[in-house]
mmCIF file of C-alpha atoms in Angstrom:
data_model
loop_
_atom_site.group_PDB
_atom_site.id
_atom_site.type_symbol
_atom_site.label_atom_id
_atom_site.label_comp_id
_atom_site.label_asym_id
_atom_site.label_seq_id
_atom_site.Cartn_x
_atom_site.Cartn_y
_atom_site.Cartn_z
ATOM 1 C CA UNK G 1 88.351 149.285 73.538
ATOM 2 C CA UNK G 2 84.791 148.493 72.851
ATOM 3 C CA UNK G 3 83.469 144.796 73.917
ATOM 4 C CA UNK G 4 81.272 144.392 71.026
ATOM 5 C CA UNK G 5 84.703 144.607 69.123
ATOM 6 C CA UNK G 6 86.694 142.318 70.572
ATOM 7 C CA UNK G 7 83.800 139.777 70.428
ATOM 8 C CA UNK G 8 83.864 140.332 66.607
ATOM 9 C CA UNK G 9 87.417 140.087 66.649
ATOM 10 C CA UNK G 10 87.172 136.479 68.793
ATOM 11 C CA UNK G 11 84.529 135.573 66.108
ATOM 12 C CA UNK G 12 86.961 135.944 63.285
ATOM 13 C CA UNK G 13 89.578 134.419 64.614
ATOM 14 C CA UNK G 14 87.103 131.283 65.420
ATOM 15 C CA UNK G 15 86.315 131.044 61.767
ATOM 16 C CA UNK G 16 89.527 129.534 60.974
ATOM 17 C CA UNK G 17 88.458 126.426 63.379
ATOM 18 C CA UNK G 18 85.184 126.126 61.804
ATOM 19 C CA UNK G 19 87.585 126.151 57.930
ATOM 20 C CA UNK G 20 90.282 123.509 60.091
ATOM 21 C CA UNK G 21 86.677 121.161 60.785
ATOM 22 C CA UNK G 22 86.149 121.453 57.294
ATOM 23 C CA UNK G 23 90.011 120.752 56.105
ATOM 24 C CA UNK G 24 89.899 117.777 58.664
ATOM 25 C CA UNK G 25 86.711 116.345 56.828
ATOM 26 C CA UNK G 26 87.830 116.548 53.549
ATOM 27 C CA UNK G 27 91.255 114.854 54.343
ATOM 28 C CA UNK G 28 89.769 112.137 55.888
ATOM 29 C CA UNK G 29 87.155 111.616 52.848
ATOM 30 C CA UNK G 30 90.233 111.630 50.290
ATOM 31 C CA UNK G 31 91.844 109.127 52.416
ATOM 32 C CA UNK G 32 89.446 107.190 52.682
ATOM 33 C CA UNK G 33 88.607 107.400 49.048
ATOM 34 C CA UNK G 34 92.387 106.271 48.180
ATOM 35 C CA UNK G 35 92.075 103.039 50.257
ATOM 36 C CA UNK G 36 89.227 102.408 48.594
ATOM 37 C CA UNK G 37 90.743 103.104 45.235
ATOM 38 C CA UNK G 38 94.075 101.275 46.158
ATOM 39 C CA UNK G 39 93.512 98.431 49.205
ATOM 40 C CA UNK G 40 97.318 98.086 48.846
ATOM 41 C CA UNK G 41 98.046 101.301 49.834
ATOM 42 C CA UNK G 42 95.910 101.647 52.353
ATOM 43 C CA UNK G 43 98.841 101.349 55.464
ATOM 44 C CA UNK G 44 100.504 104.221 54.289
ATOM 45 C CA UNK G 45 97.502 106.651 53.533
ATOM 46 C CA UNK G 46 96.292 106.146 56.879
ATOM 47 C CA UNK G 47 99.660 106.784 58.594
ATOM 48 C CA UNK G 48 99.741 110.030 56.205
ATOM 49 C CA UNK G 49 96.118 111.048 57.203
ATOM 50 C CA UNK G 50 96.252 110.711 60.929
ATOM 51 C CA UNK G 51 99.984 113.322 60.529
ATOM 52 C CA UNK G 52 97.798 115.422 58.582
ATOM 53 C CA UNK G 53 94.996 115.817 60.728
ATOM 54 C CA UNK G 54 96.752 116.307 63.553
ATOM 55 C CA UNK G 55 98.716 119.404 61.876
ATOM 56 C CA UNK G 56 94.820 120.987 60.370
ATOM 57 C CA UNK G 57 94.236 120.334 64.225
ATOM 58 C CA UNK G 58 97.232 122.412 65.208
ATOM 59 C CA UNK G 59 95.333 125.006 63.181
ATOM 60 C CA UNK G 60 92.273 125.057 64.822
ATOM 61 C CA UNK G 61 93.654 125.051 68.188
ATOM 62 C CA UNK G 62 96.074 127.858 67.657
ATOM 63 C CA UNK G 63 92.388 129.834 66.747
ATOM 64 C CA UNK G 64 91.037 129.210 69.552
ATOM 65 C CA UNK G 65 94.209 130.143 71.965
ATOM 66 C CA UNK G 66 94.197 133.531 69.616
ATOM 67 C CA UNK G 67 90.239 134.052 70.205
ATOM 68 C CA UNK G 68 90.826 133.059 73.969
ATOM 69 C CA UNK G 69 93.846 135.737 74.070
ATOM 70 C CA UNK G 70 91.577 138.431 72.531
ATOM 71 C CA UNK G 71 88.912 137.804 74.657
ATOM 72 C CA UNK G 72 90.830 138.317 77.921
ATOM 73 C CA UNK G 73 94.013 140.371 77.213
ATOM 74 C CA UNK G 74 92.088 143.405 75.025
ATOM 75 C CA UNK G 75 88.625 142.802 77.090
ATOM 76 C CA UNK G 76 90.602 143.397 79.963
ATOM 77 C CA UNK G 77 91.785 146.451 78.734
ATOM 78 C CA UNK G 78 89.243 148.838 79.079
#
């Protein structure tokens, strides 16, 4: 298999950790935006933002274990 394709193929799988950044952003801004909204609430939002975080985290991680993976199992096989 060609090198220059897996390295495009390690690129697009890498694009979903650049979207899980993004996800991770906004969920923090809309948390943030409900404790401002409602100070009352503001326990529970945060306790809801840090579980989903850590799952758009999951995300990006499993990415980069797929770009890793296509980078040495079909660059390896030449």
């Amino acid at each position: 298999m060609d090198v220059g394709l897996v390295a495009i193929g390690a690129g697009i799988a890498m694009i979903s950790a650049g979207c899980s950044s993004i996800g991770e952003g906004m969920i923090a801004a809309k948390a943030i935006e409900g404790m401002y909204r409602n100070p009352e609430m503001a326990n529970k939002l945060r306790s809801n933002m840090i579980v989903g975080i850590a799952l758009d985290e999951t995300c990006g991680i499993y990415s980069l274990l797929v770009a890793i993976l296509i980078i040495f199992v079909l660059g390896a096989a030449k």
